[in-house]
Coordinates of C-alpha atoms and ligand atoms in Angstrom, one line a residue:
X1 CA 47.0 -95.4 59.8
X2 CA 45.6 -98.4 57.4
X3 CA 47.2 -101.2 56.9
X4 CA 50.0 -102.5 55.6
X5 CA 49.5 -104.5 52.5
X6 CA 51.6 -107.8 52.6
X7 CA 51.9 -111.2 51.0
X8 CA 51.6 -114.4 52.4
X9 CA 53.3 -117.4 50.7
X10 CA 52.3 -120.6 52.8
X11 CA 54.9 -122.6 51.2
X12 CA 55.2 -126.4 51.4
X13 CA 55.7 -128.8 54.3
X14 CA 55.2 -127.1 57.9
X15 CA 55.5 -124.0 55.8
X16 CA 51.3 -124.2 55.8
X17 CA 50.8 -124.7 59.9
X18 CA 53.6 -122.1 60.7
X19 CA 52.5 -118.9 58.5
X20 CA 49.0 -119.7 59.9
X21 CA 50.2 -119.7 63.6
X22 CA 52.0 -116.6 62.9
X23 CA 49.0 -114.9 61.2
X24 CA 46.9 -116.1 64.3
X25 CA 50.0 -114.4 66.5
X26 CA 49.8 -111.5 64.2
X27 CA 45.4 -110.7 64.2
X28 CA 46.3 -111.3 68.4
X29 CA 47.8 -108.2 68.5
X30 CA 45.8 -106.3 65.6
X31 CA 49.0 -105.9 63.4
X32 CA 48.1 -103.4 60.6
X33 CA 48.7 -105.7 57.8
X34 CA 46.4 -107.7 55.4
X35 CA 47.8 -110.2 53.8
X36 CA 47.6 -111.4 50.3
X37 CA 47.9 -115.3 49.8
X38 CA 50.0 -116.1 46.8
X39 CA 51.6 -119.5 46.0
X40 CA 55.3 -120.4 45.5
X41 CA 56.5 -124.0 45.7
X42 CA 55.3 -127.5 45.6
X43 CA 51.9 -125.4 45.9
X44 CA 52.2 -123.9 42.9
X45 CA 53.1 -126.7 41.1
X46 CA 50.2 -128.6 42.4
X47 CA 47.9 -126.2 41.0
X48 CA 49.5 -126.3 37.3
X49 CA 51.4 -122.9 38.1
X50 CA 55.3 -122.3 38.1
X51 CA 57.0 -123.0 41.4
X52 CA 57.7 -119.3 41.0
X53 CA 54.3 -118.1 39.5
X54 CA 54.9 -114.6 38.0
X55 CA 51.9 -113.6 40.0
X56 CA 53.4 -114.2 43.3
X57 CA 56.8 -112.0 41.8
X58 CA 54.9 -109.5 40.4
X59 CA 52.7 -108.7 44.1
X60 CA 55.9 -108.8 46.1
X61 CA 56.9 -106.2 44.0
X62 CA 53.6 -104.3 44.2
X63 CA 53.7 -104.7 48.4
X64 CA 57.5 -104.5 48.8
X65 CA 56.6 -106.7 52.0
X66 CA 56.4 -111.0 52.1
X67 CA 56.0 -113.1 54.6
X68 CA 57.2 -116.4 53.5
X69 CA 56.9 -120.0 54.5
X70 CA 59.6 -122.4 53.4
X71 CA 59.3 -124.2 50.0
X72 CA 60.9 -127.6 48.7
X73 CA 63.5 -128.7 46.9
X74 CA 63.8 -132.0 45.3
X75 CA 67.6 -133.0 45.9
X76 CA 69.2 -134.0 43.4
X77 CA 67.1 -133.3 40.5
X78 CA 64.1 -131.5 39.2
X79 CA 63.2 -127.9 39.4
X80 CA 65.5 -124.7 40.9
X81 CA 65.3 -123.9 43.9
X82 CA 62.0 -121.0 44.3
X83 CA 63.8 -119.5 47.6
X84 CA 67.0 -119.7 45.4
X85 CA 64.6 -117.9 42.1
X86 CA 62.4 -115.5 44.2
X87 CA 66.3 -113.9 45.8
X88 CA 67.9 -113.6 42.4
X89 CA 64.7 -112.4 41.1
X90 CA 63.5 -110.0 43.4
X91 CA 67.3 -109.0 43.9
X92 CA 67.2 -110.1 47.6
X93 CA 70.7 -109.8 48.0
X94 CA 71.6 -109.2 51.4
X95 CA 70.0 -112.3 54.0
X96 CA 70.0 -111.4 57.9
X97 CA 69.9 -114.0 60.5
X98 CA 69.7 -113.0 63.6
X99 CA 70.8 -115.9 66.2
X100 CA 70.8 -115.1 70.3
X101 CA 69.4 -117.2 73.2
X102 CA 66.1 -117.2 74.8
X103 CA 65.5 -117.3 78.0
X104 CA 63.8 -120.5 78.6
X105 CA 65.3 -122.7 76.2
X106 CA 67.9 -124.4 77.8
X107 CA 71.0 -125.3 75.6
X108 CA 75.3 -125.3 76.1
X109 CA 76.0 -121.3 75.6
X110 CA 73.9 -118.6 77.5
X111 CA 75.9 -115.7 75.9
X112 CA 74.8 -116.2 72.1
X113 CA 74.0 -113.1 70.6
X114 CA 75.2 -113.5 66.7
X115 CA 74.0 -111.5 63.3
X116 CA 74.5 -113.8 60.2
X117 CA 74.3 -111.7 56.9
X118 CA 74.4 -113.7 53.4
X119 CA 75.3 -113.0 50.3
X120 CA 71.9 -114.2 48.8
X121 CA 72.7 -113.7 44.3
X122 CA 75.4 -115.2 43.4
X123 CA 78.3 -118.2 44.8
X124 CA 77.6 -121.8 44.1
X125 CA 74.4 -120.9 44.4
X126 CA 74.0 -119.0 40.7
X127 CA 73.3 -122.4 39.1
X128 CA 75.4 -122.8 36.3
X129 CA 75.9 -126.4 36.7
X130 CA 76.8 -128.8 33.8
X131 CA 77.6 -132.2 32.7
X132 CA 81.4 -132.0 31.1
X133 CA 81.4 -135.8 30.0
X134 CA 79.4 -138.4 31.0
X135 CA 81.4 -138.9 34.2
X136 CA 82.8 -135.1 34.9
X137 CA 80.1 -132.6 36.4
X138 CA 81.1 -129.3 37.2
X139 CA 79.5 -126.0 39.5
X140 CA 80.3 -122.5 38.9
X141 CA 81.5 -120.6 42.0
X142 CA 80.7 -116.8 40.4
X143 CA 81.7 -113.8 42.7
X144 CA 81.1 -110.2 40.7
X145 CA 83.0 -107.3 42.7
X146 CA 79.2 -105.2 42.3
X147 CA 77.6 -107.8 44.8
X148 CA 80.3 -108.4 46.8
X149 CA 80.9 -104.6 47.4
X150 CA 76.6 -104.0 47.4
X151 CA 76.7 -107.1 50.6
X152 CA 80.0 -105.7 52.7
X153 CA 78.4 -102.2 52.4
X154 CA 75.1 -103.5 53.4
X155 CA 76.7 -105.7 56.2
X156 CA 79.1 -102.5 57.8
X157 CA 76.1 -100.4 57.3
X158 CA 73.9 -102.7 59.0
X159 CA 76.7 -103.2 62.3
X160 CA 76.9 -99.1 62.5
X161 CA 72.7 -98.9 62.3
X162 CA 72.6 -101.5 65.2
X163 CA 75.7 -100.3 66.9
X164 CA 77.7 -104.0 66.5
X165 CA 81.3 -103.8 67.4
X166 CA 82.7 -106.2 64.9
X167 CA 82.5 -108.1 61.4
X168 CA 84.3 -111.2 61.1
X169 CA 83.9 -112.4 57.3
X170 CA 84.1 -116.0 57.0
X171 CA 85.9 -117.4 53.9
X172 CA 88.4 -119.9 52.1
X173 CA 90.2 -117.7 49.7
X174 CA 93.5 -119.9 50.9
X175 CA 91.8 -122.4 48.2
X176 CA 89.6 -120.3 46.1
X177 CA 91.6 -117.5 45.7
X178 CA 90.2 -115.5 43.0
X179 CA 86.2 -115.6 44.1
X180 CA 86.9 -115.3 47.7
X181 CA 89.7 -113.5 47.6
X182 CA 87.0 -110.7 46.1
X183 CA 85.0 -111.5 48.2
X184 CA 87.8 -110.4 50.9
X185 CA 89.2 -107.6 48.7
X186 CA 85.7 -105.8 48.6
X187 CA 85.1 -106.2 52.5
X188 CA 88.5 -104.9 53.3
X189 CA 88.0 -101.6 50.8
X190 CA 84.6 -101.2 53.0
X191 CA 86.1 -101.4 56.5
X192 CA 89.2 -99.2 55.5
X193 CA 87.5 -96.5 53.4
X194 CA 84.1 -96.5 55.2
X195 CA 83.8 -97.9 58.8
X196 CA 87.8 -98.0 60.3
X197 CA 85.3 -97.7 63.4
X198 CA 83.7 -101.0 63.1
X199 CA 86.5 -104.0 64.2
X200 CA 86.6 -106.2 61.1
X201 CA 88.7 -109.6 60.8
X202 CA 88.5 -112.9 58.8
X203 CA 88.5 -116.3 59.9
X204 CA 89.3 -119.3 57.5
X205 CA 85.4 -120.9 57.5
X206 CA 86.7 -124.2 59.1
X207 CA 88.4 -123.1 61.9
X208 CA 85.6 -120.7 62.2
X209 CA 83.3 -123.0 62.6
X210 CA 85.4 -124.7 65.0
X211 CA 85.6 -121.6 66.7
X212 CA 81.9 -121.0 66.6
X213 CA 80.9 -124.6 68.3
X214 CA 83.6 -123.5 71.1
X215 CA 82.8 -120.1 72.3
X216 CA 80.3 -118.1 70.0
X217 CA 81.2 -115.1 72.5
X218 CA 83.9 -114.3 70.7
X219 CA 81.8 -113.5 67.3
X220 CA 79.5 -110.4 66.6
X221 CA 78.3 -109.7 62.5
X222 CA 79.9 -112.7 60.6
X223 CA 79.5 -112.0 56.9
X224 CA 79.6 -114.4 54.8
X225 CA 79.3 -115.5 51.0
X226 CA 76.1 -117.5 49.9
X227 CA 77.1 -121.2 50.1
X228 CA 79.2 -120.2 53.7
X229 CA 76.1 -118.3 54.9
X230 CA 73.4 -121.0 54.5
X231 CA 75.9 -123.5 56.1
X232 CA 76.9 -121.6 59.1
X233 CA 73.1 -120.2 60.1
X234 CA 72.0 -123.9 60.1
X235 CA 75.2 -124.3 62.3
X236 CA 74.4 -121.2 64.6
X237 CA 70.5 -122.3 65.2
X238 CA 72.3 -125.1 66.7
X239 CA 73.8 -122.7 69.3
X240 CA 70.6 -121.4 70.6
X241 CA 67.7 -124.2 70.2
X242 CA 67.7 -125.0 66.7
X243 CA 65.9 -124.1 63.5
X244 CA 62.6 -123.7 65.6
X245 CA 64.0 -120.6 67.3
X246 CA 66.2 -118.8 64.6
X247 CA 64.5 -115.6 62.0
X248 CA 65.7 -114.4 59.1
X249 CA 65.0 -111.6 56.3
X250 CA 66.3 -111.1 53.0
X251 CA 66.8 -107.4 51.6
X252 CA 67.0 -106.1 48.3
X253 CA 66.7 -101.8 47.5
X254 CA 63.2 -101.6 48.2
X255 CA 61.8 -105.1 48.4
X256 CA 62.1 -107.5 51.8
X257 CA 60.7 -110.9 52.3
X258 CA 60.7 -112.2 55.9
X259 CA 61.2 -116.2 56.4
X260 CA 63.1 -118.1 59.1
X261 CA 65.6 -120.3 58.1
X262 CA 64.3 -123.9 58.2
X263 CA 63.3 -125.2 55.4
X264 CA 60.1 -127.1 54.9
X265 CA 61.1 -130.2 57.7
X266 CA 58.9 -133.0 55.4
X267 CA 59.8 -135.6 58.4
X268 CA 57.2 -133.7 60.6
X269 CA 55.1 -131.9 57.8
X270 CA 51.2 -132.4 58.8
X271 CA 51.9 -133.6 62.4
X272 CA 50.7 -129.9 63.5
X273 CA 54.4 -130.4 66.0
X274 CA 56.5 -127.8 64.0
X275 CA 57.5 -125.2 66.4
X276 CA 56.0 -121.6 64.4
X277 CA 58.6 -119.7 66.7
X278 CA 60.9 -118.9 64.1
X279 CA 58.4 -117.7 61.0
X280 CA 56.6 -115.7 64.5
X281 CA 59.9 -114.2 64.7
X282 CA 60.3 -113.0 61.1
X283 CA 57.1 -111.1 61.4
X284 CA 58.1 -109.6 64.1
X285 CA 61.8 -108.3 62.0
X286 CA 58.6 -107.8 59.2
X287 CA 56.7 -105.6 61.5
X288 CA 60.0 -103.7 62.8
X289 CA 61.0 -103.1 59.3
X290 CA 57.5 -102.1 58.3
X291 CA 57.5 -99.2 60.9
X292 CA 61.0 -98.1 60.2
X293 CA 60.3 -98.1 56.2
X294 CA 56.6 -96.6 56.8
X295 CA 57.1 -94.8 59.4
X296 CA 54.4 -96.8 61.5
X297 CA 54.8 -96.6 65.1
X298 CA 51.6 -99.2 65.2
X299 CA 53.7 -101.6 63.7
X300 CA 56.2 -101.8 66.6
X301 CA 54.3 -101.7 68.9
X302 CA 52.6 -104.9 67.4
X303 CA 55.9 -106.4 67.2
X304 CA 57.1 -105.4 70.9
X305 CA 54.1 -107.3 71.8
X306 CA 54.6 -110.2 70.0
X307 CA 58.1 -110.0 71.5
X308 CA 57.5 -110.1 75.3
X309 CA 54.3 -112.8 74.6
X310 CA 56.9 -114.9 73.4
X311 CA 59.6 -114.5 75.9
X312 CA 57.3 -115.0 78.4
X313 CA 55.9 -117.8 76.8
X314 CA 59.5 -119.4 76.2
X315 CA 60.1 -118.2 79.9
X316 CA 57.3 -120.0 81.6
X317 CA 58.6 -123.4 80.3
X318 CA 55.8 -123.6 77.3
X319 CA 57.9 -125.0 75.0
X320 CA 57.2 -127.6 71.7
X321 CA 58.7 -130.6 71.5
X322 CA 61.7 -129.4 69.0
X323 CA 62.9 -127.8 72.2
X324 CA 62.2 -130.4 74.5
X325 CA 58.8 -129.4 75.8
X326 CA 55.3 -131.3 75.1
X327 CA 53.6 -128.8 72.8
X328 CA 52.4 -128.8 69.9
X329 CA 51.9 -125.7 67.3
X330 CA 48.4 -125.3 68.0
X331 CA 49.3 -125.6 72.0
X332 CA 52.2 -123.1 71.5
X333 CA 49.9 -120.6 69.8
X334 CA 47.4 -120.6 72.3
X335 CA 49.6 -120.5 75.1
X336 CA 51.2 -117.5 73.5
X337 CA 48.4 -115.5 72.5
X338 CA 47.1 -116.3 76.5
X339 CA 50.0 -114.1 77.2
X340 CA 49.1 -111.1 74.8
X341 CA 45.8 -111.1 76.3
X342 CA 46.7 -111.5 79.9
X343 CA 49.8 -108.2 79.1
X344 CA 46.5 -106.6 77.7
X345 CA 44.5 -107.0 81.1
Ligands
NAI401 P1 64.7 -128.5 57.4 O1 65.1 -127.1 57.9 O2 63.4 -128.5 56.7 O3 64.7 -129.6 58.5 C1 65.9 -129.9 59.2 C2 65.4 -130.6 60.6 O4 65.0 -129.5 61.4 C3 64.3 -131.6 60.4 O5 64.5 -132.6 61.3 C4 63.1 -130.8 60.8 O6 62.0 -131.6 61.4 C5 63.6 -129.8 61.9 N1 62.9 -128.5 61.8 C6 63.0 -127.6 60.9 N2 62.1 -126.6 61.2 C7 61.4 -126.9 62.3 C8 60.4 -126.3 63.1 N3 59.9 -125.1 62.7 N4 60.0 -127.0 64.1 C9 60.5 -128.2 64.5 N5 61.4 -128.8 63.8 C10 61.9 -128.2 62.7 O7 65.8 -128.9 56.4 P2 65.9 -130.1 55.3 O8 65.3 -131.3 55.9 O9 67.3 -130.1 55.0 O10 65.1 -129.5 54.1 C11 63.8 -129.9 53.8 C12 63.3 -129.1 52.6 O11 63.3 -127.7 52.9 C13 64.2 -129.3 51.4 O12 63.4 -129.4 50.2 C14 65.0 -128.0 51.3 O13 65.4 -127.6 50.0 C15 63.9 -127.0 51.8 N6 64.5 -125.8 52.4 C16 63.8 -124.6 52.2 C17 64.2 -123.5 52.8 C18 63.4 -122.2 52.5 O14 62.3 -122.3 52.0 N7 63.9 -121.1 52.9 C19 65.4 -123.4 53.7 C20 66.0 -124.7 53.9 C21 65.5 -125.8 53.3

C-alpha cells in the first residue's frame, strides 16, 4: 500500500524539536506516511501569513490526517487562539486524552488508566468576549444541545468501541444551570436511550477533582465540557508524569488532527530538553487511526513498534529530565530508535 498523505504543523516553542523527534521515531519504523509541512502559529505570523493560514485549513482538509505541534497564545491580548480556530474550523469536536502510567516513570498512583474526552466547539471557549463598560468585561459560556448530544454520543460510542465500563461527566450545573445542566440533560438522554450498558454518573468538577488527586482508580471515561476538559487533562498528566507523557487527538466526521496536550512550554523552548514522548504518542493514536480509517494493517504495525520501543525505552530508566532522568530530546530519540533497531535484530 502507498502512503498515507499527512500534514505536519511544527508549531511554535518545543513544538519544532518535538514533531521532528517524532518524524525521526516515525522514518525508524518506515511508517507509510509523507508528510506535508504547513505552518500554523507564531510561524505563520513570522512569515506575514495568518496564524491560521487558509492553506494549512484547506490541506488538513485535503489529507483528513495532521500531526500537530503546539502553537502560542499571547495571554491576555492579541490574536485567537489557532488550536482554539483550527477545532472550530475544522469541526474538531470531540478531543481524546488518553492518560495511564508507564512503566518506568515513577510517580504516586500505579493504577492510572483514564480517557479524557472534550468538548472541543463551543463553552467559554467560543470567544464571545466583550467589554460592557469600561470596568465590566463579560465571557459567553454557549452550550447548543447539537454539540452536546454530537460529544456524549461520540464519548458512549467511544467507551462501547474500547469496551470502558463507565462515563463519569464532570460538571457544575449546581451554578450554571442552564449550559451545564444541557450539557447533563444530553448525556443522560445518551446513556438511557442508547448505552444503559455503559455505567454513567456525574461528579460536581471540584469534588472531582478532589477525587481525581485521591484515587484516580475509581474513574474510567470522564467527559467533560471544553473549559472542564482542558483543566482536568492538565490535572491528569499530573497523575502519570506530566505533560511529557500524556497524547491527545481531536475528531471531527472525517477530519483528525493528532497533538499531545502541552502546549508550546516557552521556558524550555530551544534548549533541545523537551521530552517528544507525548507528540511520539499522538502519532502513534495517528497511525492506529490511520489503519482503522484506511484499512492499513502497515500502519499498526508501525505504531505497535513505536509502542514497545518506547516502553522499553521508559522501562530501562532512559528517561529526560521532565521525568527526572538526564536526557535530552536528541538523547531520548536515539535511545529510542536503538530499541526499534535492536526488536528488528
Ligand atoms: P505548557 O504545556 O507549554 O507548559 C507547562 C509546563 O510544562 C512548562 O513548565 C513546560 O516546560 C512543561 N512542559 C510542557 N511540555 C513539555 C515537554 N514536552 N517536555 C518537558 N516539559 C514540558 O503550558 P503553558 O506554559 O501554560 O503554555 C505555553 C503556551 O502554549 C501558551 O501560549 C499556550 O497558549 C500554549 N498552549 C498550546 C497548546 C496547543 O497548541 N495545543 C496547549 C496548551 C498551551
Amino acid at each position: 500500500m502507498s502512503s498515507h498523505d499527512v500534514v505536519l504543523i511544527p508549531g511554535d516553542g518545543i513544538g519544532p524539536e518535538v514533531t521532528a523527534a517524532a518524524r525521526k521515531i516515525l522514518e525508524a519504523v518506515a511508517a507509510p506516511l509523507s508528510f506535508q509541512v504547513h505552518r500554523a502559529g507564531l510561524a505563520a505570523l513570522e512569515q506575514g501569513e495568518e496564524v491560521l493560514p487558509q492553506s494549512t485549513v484547506e490541506a488538513i482538509q485535503h489529507c483528513g490526517v495532521a500531526l500537530k505541534g503546539p502553537c502560542t497564545t499571547p495571554v491576555g491580548e492579541g490574536f485567537t487562539s489557532v488550536n482554539v480556530q483550527l477545532r472550530q474550523r475544522l469541526n474538531l469536536f470531540a478531543a481524546v486524552r488518553p492518560v495511564r502510567n508507564l512503566a518506568g516513570v515513577d510517580t504516586r498512583f500505579d493504577d492510572v488508566d483514564l480517557v479524557i474526552i472534550r468538548e472541543n466547539t463551543e463553552g467559554l471557549y467560543s470567544g464571545v468576549e466583550n467589554q460592557v463598560t469600561p470596568d465590566v468585561v463579560m465571557s459567553m459560556k454557549v452550550a447548543t444541545e447539537t454539540a452536546c448530544d454530537r460529544i456524549a454520543r461520540w464519548g458512549f460510542r467511544f467507551a462501547t468501541l474500547r469496551k470502558r465500563k463507565k462515563i463519569t461527566v464532570f460538571h457544575k450545573a449546581n451554578i450554571m444551570k442552564i449550559t451545564d445542566g444541557l450539557f447533563l440533560r444530553c448525556a443522560r438522554k445518551v446513556h438511557q436511550s442508547e448505552y444503559p450498558n455503559i455505567e454513567y454518573e456525574e461528579v460536581i468538577i471540584d469534588a472531582g477533582c478532589m477525587k481525581l488527586v485521591q484515587d484516580p482508580s475509581q474513574f474510567d471515561v470522564l467527559l467533560l465540557e471544553n473549559l472542564y476538559g482542558d483543566v482536568v487533562s492538565d490535572l491528569c498528566a499530573g497523575l502519570v508524569g506530566g505533560l511529557g507523557v500524556v497524547p491527545g487527538a481531536n475528531y471531527g466526521e472525517d477530519l483528525a488532527v493528532f497533538e499531545a496536550v502541552h502546549g508550546s512550554a516557552p521556558d524550555i523552548a530551544g534548549q533541545g530538553v523537551a521530552n517528544p514522548l507525548a507528540v511520539t504518542m499522538s502519532s502513534v493514536m495517528m497511525l492506529n487511526h490511520l489503519a482503522e480509517t484506511r484499512d492499513d494493517p502497515s500502519c499498526r504495525e508501525s505504531a505497535d513498534r513505536i509502542k514497545a520501543a518506547y516502553n522499553r525505552t521508559l522501562a530501562d530508566g532512559c528517561l529526560t529530565r521532565d521525568l527526572g532522568g538526564e536526557l535530552d530530546t536528541q538523547g531520548f530519540v536515539d535511545a529510542l530508535i536503538e530499541r526499534i533497531e535492536a526488536a528488528r535484530s
